[in-house]
Backbone as XML, in Angstrom:
<?xml version="1.0"?>
<chain id="A" units="angstrom">
  <residue number="1" name="UNK">
    <atom name="N" x="173.191" y="155.082" z="88.749"/>
    <atom name="CA" x="173.476" y="155.665" z="87.457"/>
    <atom name="C" x="174.609" y="154.882" z="86.829"/>
  </residue>
  <residue number="2" name="UNK">
    <atom name="N" x="174.519" y="154.640" z="85.531"/>
    <atom name="CA" x="175.559" y="153.901" z="84.839"/>
    <atom name="C" x="176.864" y="154.697" z="84.864"/>
  </residue>
  <residue number="3" name="UNK">
    <atom name="N" x="177.969" y="153.985" z="84.657"/>
    <atom name="CA" x="179.278" y="154.644" z="84.647"/>
    <atom name="C" x="179.309" y="155.735" z="83.576"/>
  </residue>
  <residue number="4" name="UNK">
    <atom name="N" x="178.806" y="155.412" z="82.383"/>
    <atom name="CA" x="178.781" y="156.403" z="81.304"/>
    <atom name="C" x="177.914" y="157.593" z="81.688"/>
  </residue>
  <residue number="5" name="UNK">
    <atom name="N" x="176.748" y="157.324" z="82.298"/>
    <atom name="CA" x="175.864" y="158.414" z="82.733"/>
    <atom name="C" x="176.544" y="159.316" z="83.738"/>
  </residue>
  <residue number="6" name="UNK">
    <atom name="N" x="177.233" y="158.725" z="84.725"/>
    <atom name="CA" x="177.960" y="159.526" z="85.722"/>
    <atom name="C" x="179.039" y="160.357" z="85.058"/>
  </residue>
  <residue number="7" name="UNK">
    <atom name="N" x="179.774" y="159.742" z="84.121"/>
    <atom name="CA" x="180.839" y="160.440" z="83.427"/>
    <atom name="C" x="180.289" y="161.632" z="82.648"/>
  </residue>
  <residue number="8" name="UNK">
    <atom name="N" x="179.206" y="161.415" z="81.906"/>
    <atom name="CA" x="178.645" y="162.495" z="81.089"/>
    <atom name="C" x="178.098" y="163.621" z="81.953"/>
  </residue>
  <residue number="9" name="UNK">
    <atom name="N" x="177.406" y="163.275" z="83.057"/>
    <atom name="CA" x="176.886" y="164.312" z="83.942"/>
    <atom name="C" x="178.023" y="165.035" z="84.631"/>
  </residue>
  <residue number="10" name="UNK">
    <atom name="N" x="179.048" y="164.290" z="85.069"/>
    <atom name="CA" x="180.208" y="164.887" z="85.727"/>
    <atom name="C" x="180.918" y="165.854" z="84.796"/>
  </residue>
  <residue number="11" name="UNK">
    <atom name="N" x="181.021" y="165.491" z="83.532"/>
    <atom name="CA" x="181.707" y="166.334" z="82.561"/>
    <atom name="C" x="180.829" y="167.493" z="82.086"/>
  </residue>
  <residue number="12" name="UNK">
    <atom name="N" x="179.590" y="167.532" z="82.552"/>
    <atom name="CA" x="178.710" y="168.634" z="82.184"/>
    <atom name="C" x="178.004" y="168.443" z="80.862"/>
  </residue>
  <residue number="13" name="UNK">
    <atom name="N" x="178.109" y="167.259" z="80.271"/>
    <atom name="CA" x="177.450" y="166.993" z="78.999"/>
    <atom name="C" x="176.290" y="166.045" z="79.225"/>
  </residue>
  <residue number="14" name="UNK">
    <atom name="N" x="175.191" y="166.344" z="78.589"/>
    <atom name="CA" x="174.034" y="165.464" z="78.693"/>
    <atom name="C" x="173.098" y="165.768" z="77.537"/>
  </residue>
  <residue number="15" name="UNK">
    <atom name="N" x="172.627" y="164.704" z="76.914"/>
    <atom name="CA" x="171.627" y="164.868" z="75.856"/>
    <atom name="C" x="170.328" y="165.354" z="76.484"/>
  </residue>
  <residue number="16" name="UNK">
    <atom name="N" x="169.552" y="166.168" z="75.790"/>
    <atom name="CA" x="168.235" y="166.563" z="76.309"/>
    <atom name="C" x="167.351" y="165.325" z="76.503"/>
  </residue>
  <residue number="17" name="UNK">
    <atom name="N" x="166.514" y="165.361" z="77.513"/>
    <atom name="CA" x="165.586" y="164.263" z="77.771"/>
    <atom name="C" x="164.189" y="164.751" z="77.406"/>
  </residue>
  <residue number="18" name="UNK">
    <atom name="N" x="163.649" y="164.269" z="76.289"/>
    <atom name="CA" x="162.303" y="164.697" z="75.909"/>
    <atom name="C" x="161.263" y="164.055" z="76.827"/>
  </residue>
  <residue number="19" name="UNK">
    <atom name="N" x="160.053" y="164.555" z="76.769"/>
    <atom name="CA" x="158.971" y="163.944" z="77.535"/>
    <atom name="C" x="157.792" y="163.705" z="76.607"/>
  </residue>
  <residue number="20" name="UNK">
    <atom name="N" x="156.943" y="162.775" z="77.048"/>
    <atom name="CA" x="155.695" y="162.522" z="76.339"/>
    <atom name="C" x="154.577" y="162.605" z="77.351"/>
  </residue>
  <residue number="21" name="UNK">
    <atom name="N" x="153.619" y="163.459" z="77.147"/>
    <atom name="CA" x="153.499" y="164.481" z="76.116"/>
    <atom name="C" x="154.632" y="165.514" z="76.206"/>
  </residue>
  <residue number="22" name="UNK">
    <atom name="N" x="154.859" y="166.172" z="75.095"/>
    <atom name="CA" x="155.949" y="167.149" z="75.007"/>
    <atom name="C" x="155.827" y="168.218" z="76.087"/>
  </residue>
  <residue number="23" name="UNK">
    <atom name="N" x="156.930" y="168.527" z="76.728"/>
    <atom name="CA" x="157.068" y="169.571" z="77.746"/>
    <atom name="C" x="156.275" y="169.308" z="79.028"/>
  </residue>
  <residue number="24" name="UNK">
    <atom name="N" x="155.797" y="168.089" z="79.214"/>
    <atom name="CA" x="155.048" y="167.768" z="80.431"/>
    <atom name="C" x="155.967" y="167.534" z="81.621"/>
  </residue>
  <residue number="25" name="UNK">
    <atom name="N" x="157.191" y="167.059" z="81.351"/>
    <atom name="CA" x="158.167" y="166.777" z="82.395"/>
    <atom name="C" x="159.410" y="167.607" z="82.099"/>
  </residue>
  <residue number="26" name="UNK">
    <atom name="N" x="159.986" y="168.185" z="83.138"/>
    <atom name="CA" x="161.176" y="169.005" z="82.948"/>
    <atom name="C" x="162.348" y="168.162" z="82.452"/>
  </residue>
  <residue number="27" name="UNK">
    <atom name="N" x="163.202" y="168.791" z="81.666"/>
    <atom name="CA" x="164.375" y="168.153" z="81.072"/>
    <atom name="C" x="165.478" y="168.011" z="82.127"/>
  </residue>
  <residue number="28" name="UNK">
    <atom name="N" x="165.255" y="167.098" z="83.065"/>
    <atom name="CA" x="166.208" y="166.858" z="84.152"/>
    <atom name="C" x="166.471" y="165.369" z="84.286"/>
  </residue>
  <residue number="29" name="UNK">
    <atom name="N" x="167.629" y="165.026" z="84.821"/>
    <atom name="CA" x="167.930" y="163.629" z="85.133"/>
    <atom name="C" x="167.248" y="163.259" z="86.440"/>
  </residue>
  <residue number="30" name="UNK">
    <atom name="N" x="167.219" y="164.207" z="87.378"/>
    <atom name="CA" x="166.631" y="163.990" z="88.702"/>
    <atom name="C" x="166.164" y="165.332" z="89.237"/>
  </residue>
  <residue number="31" name="UNK">
    <atom name="N" x="165.140" y="165.315" z="90.067"/>
    <atom name="CA" x="164.633" y="166.539" z="90.676"/>
    <atom name="C" x="164.189" y="166.215" z="92.097"/>
  </residue>
  <residue number="32" name="UNK">
    <atom name="N" x="164.536" y="167.053" z="93.043"/>
    <atom name="CA" x="164.151" y="166.850" z="94.431"/>
    <atom name="C" x="162.649" y="166.904" z="94.659"/>
  </residue>
  <residue number="33" name="UNK">
    <atom name="N" x="161.908" y="167.411" z="93.681"/>
    <atom name="CA" x="160.448" y="167.495" z="93.807"/>
    <atom name="C" x="159.749" y="166.374" z="93.037"/>
  </residue>
  <residue number="34" name="UNK">
    <atom name="N" x="160.533" y="165.354" z="92.623"/>
    <atom name="CA" x="159.980" y="164.120" z="92.101"/>
    <atom name="C" x="160.027" y="163.141" z="93.267"/>
  </residue>
  <residue number="35" name="UNK">
    <atom name="N" x="158.887" y="162.702" z="93.732"/>
    <atom name="CA" x="158.798" y="161.836" z="94.907"/>
    <atom name="C" x="158.675" y="160.380" z="94.440"/>
  </residue>
  <residue number="36" name="UNK">
    <atom name="N" x="159.790" y="159.627" z="94.497"/>
    <atom name="CA" x="159.756" y="158.249" z="94.014"/>
    <atom name="C" x="158.930" y="157.333" z="94.912"/>
  </residue>
  <residue number="37" name="UNK">
    <atom name="N" x="158.209" y="156.396" z="94.293"/>
    <atom name="CA" x="157.447" y="155.416" z="95.070"/>
    <atom name="C" x="157.670" y="154.002" z="94.566"/>
  </residue>
  <residue number="38" name="UNK">
    <atom name="N" x="158.371" y="153.821" z="93.457"/>
    <atom name="CA" x="158.691" y="152.484" z="92.949"/>
    <atom name="C" x="160.052" y="152.548" z="92.263"/>
  </residue>
  <residue number="39" name="UNK">
    <atom name="N" x="160.848" y="151.524" z="92.514"/>
    <atom name="CA" x="162.181" y="151.457" z="91.933"/>
    <atom name="C" x="162.342" y="150.138" z="91.200"/>
  </residue>
  <residue number="40" name="UNK">
    <atom name="N" x="162.891" y="150.205" z="90.013"/>
    <atom name="CA" x="163.168" y="149.011" z="89.230"/>
    <atom name="C" x="164.657" y="148.730" z="89.202"/>
  </residue>
  <residue number="41" name="UNK">
    <atom name="N" x="165.001" y="147.631" z="88.609"/>
    <atom name="CA" x="166.398" y="147.232" z="88.462"/>
    <atom name="C" x="167.158" y="148.294" z="87.676"/>
  </residue>
  <residue number="42" name="UNK">
    <atom name="N" x="168.343" y="148.644" z="88.105"/>
    <atom name="CA" x="169.158" y="149.610" z="87.378"/>
    <atom name="C" x="168.873" y="151.057" z="87.721"/>
  </residue>
  <residue number="43" name="UNK">
    <atom name="N" x="168.003" y="151.318" z="88.691"/>
    <atom name="CA" x="167.751" y="152.678" z="89.128"/>
    <atom name="C" x="166.549" y="153.351" z="88.499"/>
  </residue>
  <residue number="44" name="UNK">
    <atom name="N" x="165.856" y="152.659" z="87.601"/>
    <atom name="CA" x="164.642" y="153.237" z="87.017"/>
    <atom name="C" x="163.604" y="153.415" z="88.119"/>
  </residue>
  <residue number="45" name="UNK">
    <atom name="N" x="162.892" y="154.542" z="88.099"/>
    <atom name="CA" x="161.930" y="154.841" z="89.157"/>
    <atom name="C" x="160.633" y="155.410" z="88.600"/>
  </residue>
  <residue number="46" name="UNK">
    <atom name="N" x="159.581" y="155.241" z="89.377"/>
    <atom name="CA" x="158.319" y="155.930" z="89.134"/>
    <atom name="C" x="158.173" y="156.938" z="90.254"/>
  </residue>
  <residue number="47" name="UNK">
    <atom name="N" x="157.638" y="158.114" z="89.929"/>
    <atom name="CA" x="157.552" y="159.176" z="90.930"/>
    <atom name="C" x="156.337" y="160.048" z="90.705"/>
  </residue>
  <residue number="48" name="UNK">
    <atom name="N" x="155.908" y="160.687" z="91.779"/>
    <atom name="CA" x="154.914" y="161.746" z="91.710"/>
    <atom name="C" x="155.695" y="163.031" z="91.452"/>
  </residue>
  <residue number="49" name="UNK">
    <atom name="N" x="155.339" y="163.737" z="90.417"/>
    <atom name="CA" x="156.049" y="164.940" z="89.972"/>
    <atom name="C" x="155.385" y="166.190" z="90.556"/>
  </residue>
  <residue number="50" name="UNK">
    <atom name="N" x="156.070" y="166.807" z="91.508"/>
    <atom name="CA" x="155.533" y="168.025" z="92.114"/>
    <atom name="C" x="156.096" y="169.294" z="91.469"/>
  </residue>
  <residue number="51" name="UNK">
    <atom name="N" x="156.901" y="169.121" z="90.423"/>
    <atom name="CA" x="157.488" y="170.253" z="89.712"/>
    <atom name="C" x="157.448" y="169.962" z="88.211"/>
  </residue>
  <residue number="52" name="UNK">
    <atom name="N" x="156.239" y="169.921" z="87.621"/>
    <atom name="CA" x="156.101" y="169.505" z="86.222"/>
    <atom name="C" x="156.624" y="170.544" z="85.233"/>
  </residue>
  <residue number="53" name="UNK">
    <atom name="N" x="156.748" y="170.102" z="83.989"/>
    <atom name="CA" x="157.105" y="171.004" z="82.908"/>
    <atom name="C" x="155.937" y="171.931" z="82.588"/>
  </residue>
  <residue number="54" name="UNK">
    <atom name="N" x="156.140" y="172.791" z="81.619"/>
    <atom name="CA" x="155.136" y="173.814" z="81.297"/>
    <atom name="C" x="153.798" y="173.236" z="80.813"/>
  </residue>
  <residue number="55" name="UNK">
    <atom name="N" x="153.801" y="172.022" z="80.272"/>
    <atom name="CA" x="152.558" y="171.396" z="79.805"/>
    <atom name="C" x="152.143" y="170.215" z="80.683"/>
  </residue>
  <residue number="56" name="UNK">
    <atom name="N" x="152.740" y="170.108" z="81.867"/>
    <atom name="CA" x="152.425" y="169.018" z="82.780"/>
    <atom name="C" x="151.442" y="169.426" z="83.855"/>
  </residue>
  <residue number="57" name="UNK">
    <atom name="N" x="151.130" y="168.484" z="84.725"/>
    <atom name="CA" x="150.194" y="168.698" z="85.821"/>
    <atom name="C" x="150.873" y="168.347" z="87.132"/>
  </residue>
  <residue number="58" name="UNK">
    <atom name="N" x="150.802" y="169.225" z="88.101"/>
    <atom name="CA" x="151.384" y="168.936" z="89.413"/>
    <atom name="C" x="150.728" y="167.681" z="89.978"/>
  </residue>
  <residue number="59" name="UNK">
    <atom name="N" x="151.562" y="166.713" z="90.392"/>
    <atom name="CA" x="151.055" y="165.466" z="90.927"/>
    <atom name="C" x="151.014" y="164.330" z="89.910"/>
  </residue>
  <residue number="60" name="UNK">
    <atom name="N" x="151.401" y="164.607" z="88.662"/>
    <atom name="CA" x="151.409" y="163.564" z="87.642"/>
    <atom name="C" x="152.417" y="162.474" z="88.014"/>
  </residue>
  <residue number="61" name="UNK">
    <atom name="N" x="152.198" y="161.266" z="87.507"/>
    <atom name="CA" x="153.107" y="160.151" z="87.759"/>
    <atom name="C" x="154.005" y="159.994" z="86.534"/>
  </residue>
  <residue number="62" name="UNK">
    <atom name="N" x="155.316" y="159.968" z="86.782"/>
    <atom name="CA" x="156.299" y="159.913" z="85.698"/>
    <atom name="C" x="157.315" y="158.808" z="85.955"/>
  </residue>
  <residue number="63" name="UNK">
    <atom name="N" x="158.084" y="158.489" z="84.922"/>
    <atom name="CA" x="159.239" y="157.617" z="85.060"/>
    <atom name="C" x="160.502" y="158.486" z="85.010"/>
  </residue>
  <residue number="64" name="UNK">
    <atom name="N" x="161.545" y="158.047" z="85.676"/>
    <atom name="CA" x="162.847" y="158.666" z="85.508"/>
    <atom name="C" x="163.914" y="157.686" z="85.953"/>
  </residue>
  <residue number="65" name="UNK">
    <atom name="N" x="165.095" y="157.893" z="85.483"/>
    <atom name="CA" x="166.202" y="157.032" z="85.851"/>
    <atom name="C" x="167.442" y="157.426" z="85.088"/>
  </residue>
  <residue number="66" name="UNK">
    <atom name="N" x="168.573" y="156.879" z="85.500"/>
    <atom name="CA" x="169.845" y="157.289" z="84.913"/>
    <atom name="C" x="169.988" y="156.960" z="83.433"/>
  </residue>
  <residue number="67" name="UNK">
    <atom name="N" x="169.278" y="155.963" z="82.956"/>
    <atom name="CA" x="169.424" y="155.551" z="81.561"/>
    <atom name="C" x="168.196" y="155.838" z="80.711"/>
  </residue>
  <residue number="68" name="UNK">
    <atom name="N" x="167.217" y="156.557" z="81.254"/>
    <atom name="CA" x="166.001" y="156.855" z="80.497"/>
    <atom name="C" x="166.293" y="157.822" z="79.359"/>
  </residue>
  <residue number="69" name="UNK">
    <atom name="N" x="165.736" y="157.523" z="78.213"/>
    <atom name="CA" x="165.891" y="158.394" z="77.049"/>
    <atom name="C" x="164.704" y="159.321" z="76.880"/>
  </residue>
  <residue number="70" name="UNK">
    <atom name="N" x="163.617" y="159.040" z="77.621"/>
    <atom name="CA" x="162.411" y="159.857" z="77.551"/>
    <atom name="C" x="161.649" y="159.718" z="78.860"/>
  </residue>
  <residue number="71" name="UNK">
    <atom name="N" x="161.076" y="160.817" z="79.326"/>
    <atom name="CA" x="160.186" y="160.782" z="80.489"/>
    <atom name="C" x="158.757" y="160.670" z="79.962"/>
  </residue>
  <residue number="72" name="UNK">
    <atom name="N" x="157.989" y="159.766" z="80.570"/>
    <atom name="CA" x="156.594" y="159.602" z="80.180"/>
    <atom name="C" x="155.694" y="159.996" z="81.339"/>
  </residue>
  <residue number="73" name="UNK">
    <atom name="N" x="154.593" y="160.654" z="81.025"/>
    <atom name="CA" x="153.544" y="160.863" z="82.020"/>
    <atom name="C" x="152.692" y="159.605" z="81.960"/>
  </residue>
  <residue number="74" name="UNK">
    <atom name="N" x="152.747" y="158.811" z="83.021"/>
    <atom name="CA" x="152.020" y="157.553" z="83.059"/>
    <atom name="C" x="150.580" y="157.749" z="83.508"/>
  </residue>
  <residue number="75" name="UNK">
    <atom name="N" x="150.351" y="158.789" z="84.297"/>
    <atom name="CA" x="149.002" y="159.126" z="84.754"/>
    <atom name="C" x="149.002" y="160.589" z="85.182"/>
  </residue>
  <residue number="76" name="UNK">
    <atom name="N" x="147.854" y="161.218" z="85.139"/>
    <atom name="CA" x="147.752" y="162.636" z="85.496"/>
    <atom name="C" x="147.784" y="162.883" z="87.003"/>
  </residue>
  <residue number="77" name="UNK">
    <atom name="N" x="147.592" y="161.797" z="87.786"/>
    <atom name="CA" x="147.633" y="161.902" z="89.251"/>
    <atom name="C" x="147.942" y="160.513" z="89.816"/>
  </residue>
  <residue number="78" name="UNK">
    <atom name="N" x="148.293" y="160.464" z="91.108"/>
    <atom name="CA" x="148.563" y="159.181" z="91.746"/>
    <atom name="C" x="147.278" y="158.350" z="91.815"/>
  </residue>
  <residue number="79" name="UNK">
    <atom name="N" x="146.159" y="159.000" z="92.063"/>
    <atom name="CA" x="144.878" y="158.297" z="92.081"/>
    <atom name="C" x="144.565" y="157.671" z="90.732"/>
  </residue>
  <residue number="80" name="UNK">
    <atom name="N" x="144.807" y="158.409" z="89.658"/>
    <atom name="CA" x="144.589" y="157.867" z="88.316"/>
    <atom name="C" x="145.529" y="156.690" z="88.057"/>
  </residue>
  <residue number="81" name="UNK">
    <atom name="N" x="146.765" y="156.793" z="88.525"/>
    <atom name="CA" x="147.730" y="155.707" z="88.383"/>
    <atom name="C" x="147.213" y="154.438" z="89.071"/>
  </residue>
  <residue number="82" name="UNK">
    <atom name="N" x="146.741" y="154.580" z="90.325"/>
    <atom name="CA" x="146.224" y="153.424" z="91.056"/>
    <atom name="C" x="144.985" y="152.844" z="90.374"/>
  </residue>
  <residue number="83" name="UNK">
    <atom name="N" x="144.133" y="153.696" z="89.845"/>
    <atom name="CA" x="142.946" y="153.223" z="89.119"/>
    <atom name="C" x="143.347" y="152.428" z="87.886"/>
  </residue>
  <residue number="84" name="UNK">
    <atom name="N" x="144.356" y="152.899" z="87.173"/>
    <atom name="CA" x="144.809" y="152.200" z="85.973"/>
    <atom name="C" x="145.439" y="150.857" z="86.334"/>
  </residue>
  <residue number="85" name="UNK">
    <atom name="N" x="146.238" y="150.809" z="87.384"/>
    <atom name="CA" x="146.824" y="149.549" z="87.839"/>
    <atom name="C" x="145.708" y="148.573" z="88.198"/>
  </residue>
  <residue number="86" name="UNK">
    <atom name="N" x="144.717" y="149.041" z="88.942"/>
    <atom name="CA" x="143.587" y="148.194" z="89.335"/>
    <atom name="C" x="142.824" y="147.699" z="88.114"/>
  </residue>
  <residue number="87" name="UNK">
    <atom name="N" x="142.540" y="148.582" z="87.191"/>
    <atom name="CA" x="141.822" y="148.235" z="85.962"/>
    <atom name="C" x="142.563" y="147.138" z="85.196"/>
  </residue>
  <residue number="88" name="UNK">
    <atom name="N" x="143.872" y="147.330" z="84.982"/>
    <atom name="CA" x="144.674" y="146.356" z="84.238"/>
    <atom name="C" x="144.764" y="145.028" z="84.987"/>
  </residue>
  <residue number="89" name="UNK">
    <atom name="N" x="144.923" y="145.094" z="86.283"/>
    <atom name="CA" x="145.037" y="143.883" z="87.094"/>
    <atom name="C" x="143.729" y="143.089" z="87.079"/>
  </residue>
  <residue number="90" name="UNK">
    <atom name="N" x="142.594" y="143.753" z="87.249"/>
    <atom name="CA" x="141.291" y="143.089" z="87.261"/>
    <atom name="C" x="140.998" y="142.389" z="85.932"/>
  </residue>
  <residue number="91" name="UNK">
    <atom name="N" x="141.470" y="142.941" z="84.852"/>
    <atom name="CA" x="141.217" y="142.369" z="83.535"/>
    <atom name="C" x="142.329" y="141.429" z="83.085"/>
  </residue>
  <residue number="92" name="UNK">
    <atom name="N" x="143.233" y="141.109" z="84.006"/>
    <atom name="CA" x="144.362" y="140.200" z="83.754"/>
    <atom name="C" x="145.209" y="140.663" z="82.567"/>
  </residue>
  <residue number="93" name="UNK">
    <atom name="N" x="145.256" y="141.975" z="82.376"/>
    <atom name="CA" x="146.080" y="142.549" z="81.319"/>
    <atom name="C" x="147.488" y="142.861" z="81.816"/>
  </residue>
  <residue number="94" name="UNK">
    <atom name="N" x="147.672" y="142.712" z="83.103"/>
    <atom name="CA" x="148.978" y="142.975" z="83.697"/>
    <atom name="C" x="149.060" y="142.248" z="85.016"/>
  </residue>
  <residue number="95" name="UNK">
    <atom name="N" x="150.226" y="141.740" z="85.313"/>
    <atom name="CA" x="150.469" y="141.184" z="86.639"/>
    <atom name="C" x="151.837" y="141.674" z="87.100"/>
  </residue>
  <residue number="96" name="UNK">
    <atom name="N" x="151.994" y="141.901" z="88.389"/>
    <atom name="CA" x="153.258" y="142.432" z="88.889"/>
    <atom name="C" x="154.408" y="141.469" z="88.648"/>
  </residue>
  <residue number="97" name="UNK">
    <atom name="N" x="155.541" y="142.009" z="88.271"/>
    <atom name="CA" x="156.768" y="141.239" z="88.117"/>
    <atom name="C" x="157.778" y="141.851" z="89.061"/>
  </residue>
  <residue number="98" name="UNK">
    <atom name="N" x="158.117" y="141.146" z="90.110"/>
    <atom name="CA" x="158.992" y="141.702" z="91.134"/>
    <atom name="C" x="160.456" y="141.370" z="90.912"/>
  </residue>
  <residue number="99" name="UNK">
    <atom name="N" x="160.782" y="140.757" z="89.788"/>
    <atom name="CA" x="162.167" y="140.436" z="89.488"/>
    <atom name="C" x="162.540" y="141.044" z="88.149"/>
  </residue>
  <residue number="100" name="UNK">
    <atom name="N" x="163.767" y="141.474" z="88.043"/>
    <atom name="CA" x="164.254" y="141.994" z="86.773"/>
    <atom name="C" x="163.791" y="143.409" z="86.502"/>
  </residue>
  <residue number="101" name="UNK">
    <atom name="N" x="163.834" y="143.754" z="85.244"/>
    <atom name="CA" x="163.560" y="145.133" z="84.835"/>
    <atom name="C" x="162.305" y="145.228" z="83.980"/>
  </residue>
  <residue number="102" name="UNK">
    <atom name="N" x="161.402" y="144.265" z="84.108"/>
    <atom name="CA" x="160.211" y="144.212" z="83.285"/>
    <atom name="C" x="159.120" y="145.110" z="83.850"/>
  </residue>
  <residue number="103" name="UNK">
    <atom name="N" x="158.936" y="146.262" z="83.220"/>
    <atom name="CA" x="157.872" y="147.180" z="83.615"/>
    <atom name="C" x="156.833" y="147.177" z="82.511"/>
  </residue>
  <residue number="104" name="UNK">
    <atom name="N" x="156.236" y="146.011" z="82.278"/>
    <atom name="CA" x="155.287" y="145.904" z="81.177"/>
    <atom name="C" x="154.109" y="146.849" z="81.357"/>
  </residue>
  <residue number="105" name="UNK">
    <atom name="N" x="153.768" y="147.155" z="82.596"/>
    <atom name="CA" x="152.682" y="148.094" z="82.840"/>
    <atom name="C" x="153.003" y="149.449" z="82.225"/>
  </residue>
  <residue number="106" name="UNK">
    <atom name="N" x="154.266" y="149.840" z="82.260"/>
    <atom name="CA" x="154.703" y="151.117" z="81.691"/>
    <atom name="C" x="154.280" y="151.223" z="80.231"/>
  </residue>
  <residue number="107" name="UNK">
    <atom name="N" x="154.565" y="150.173" z="79.439"/>
    <atom name="CA" x="154.203" y="150.199" z="78.025"/>
    <atom name="C" x="152.695" y="150.288" z="77.846"/>
  </residue>
  <residue number="108" name="UNK">
    <atom name="N" x="151.961" y="149.548" z="78.658"/>
    <atom name="CA" x="150.505" y="149.591" z="78.588"/>
    <atom name="C" x="149.972" y="150.970" z="78.938"/>
  </residue>
  <residue number="109" name="UNK">
    <atom name="N" x="150.569" y="151.601" z="79.938"/>
    <atom name="CA" x="150.086" y="152.915" z="80.368"/>
    <atom name="C" x="150.350" y="153.964" z="79.298"/>
  </residue>
  <residue number="110" name="UNK">
    <atom name="N" x="151.519" y="153.905" z="78.686"/>
    <atom name="CA" x="151.827" y="154.867" z="77.627"/>
    <atom name="C" x="150.863" y="154.666" z="76.466"/>
  </residue>
  <residue number="111" name="UNK">
    <atom name="N" x="150.604" y="153.417" z="76.096"/>
    <atom name="CA" x="149.672" y="153.126" z="75.015"/>
    <atom name="C" x="148.265" y="153.617" z="75.378"/>
  </residue>
  <residue number="112" name="UNK">
    <atom name="N" x="147.828" y="153.364" z="76.614"/>
    <atom name="CA" x="146.513" y="153.812" z="77.071"/>
    <atom name="C" x="146.420" y="155.328" z="77.036"/>
  </residue>
  <residue number="113" name="UNK">
    <atom name="N" x="147.491" y="156.007" z="77.486"/>
    <atom name="CA" x="147.512" y="157.468" z="77.499"/>
    <atom name="C" x="147.394" y="158.004" z="76.075"/>
  </residue>
  <residue number="114" name="UNK">
    <atom name="N" x="148.138" y="157.408" z="75.148"/>
    <atom name="CA" x="148.086" y="157.861" z="73.752"/>
    <atom name="C" x="146.697" y="157.653" z="73.156"/>
  </residue>
  <residue number="115" name="UNK">
    <atom name="N" x="146.079" y="156.514" z="73.470"/>
    <atom name="CA" x="144.738" y="156.235" z="72.949"/>
    <atom name="C" x="143.720" y="157.218" z="73.496"/>
  </residue>
  <residue number="116" name="UNK">
    <atom name="N" x="143.880" y="157.629" z="74.755"/>
    <atom name="CA" x="142.918" y="158.552" z="75.354"/>
    <atom name="C" x="143.034" y="159.953" z="74.754"/>
  </residue>
  <residue number="117" name="UNK">
    <atom name="N" x="144.201" y="160.272" z="74.172"/>
    <atom name="CA" x="144.374" y="161.582" z="73.559"/>
    <atom name="C" x="143.852" y="161.633" z="72.126"/>
  </residue>
  <residue number="118" name="UNK">
    <atom name="N" x="143.718" y="160.457" z="71.520"/>
    <atom name="CA" x="143.313" y="160.394" z="70.090"/>
    <atom name="C" x="141.839" y="160.733" z="69.931"/>
  </residue>
</chain>
């Protein structure tokens, strides 16, 4: 967590963290029922959410981290997440980047999720 993030949480102040879709992820910085499976530079993580918000689905895949301004539902389940990764990889629309903070797949997944809702 960034120094500013630690300071704000320590002082009891924190901006609300919205989610997309709205209310799908609880307004928390961290939750013991979010099971992380991928970590990026700076503490950003992907997790299986076992305690979703009122409009979420148990088992959905989300992002969270100390500097996140919004939680996104990247997939409705871990299986759906793996299918999407496979789909993007097979079509050369994404390749893994193991250095730095480039989670280009994240942007693609959010865009794909939005398109599927339209």
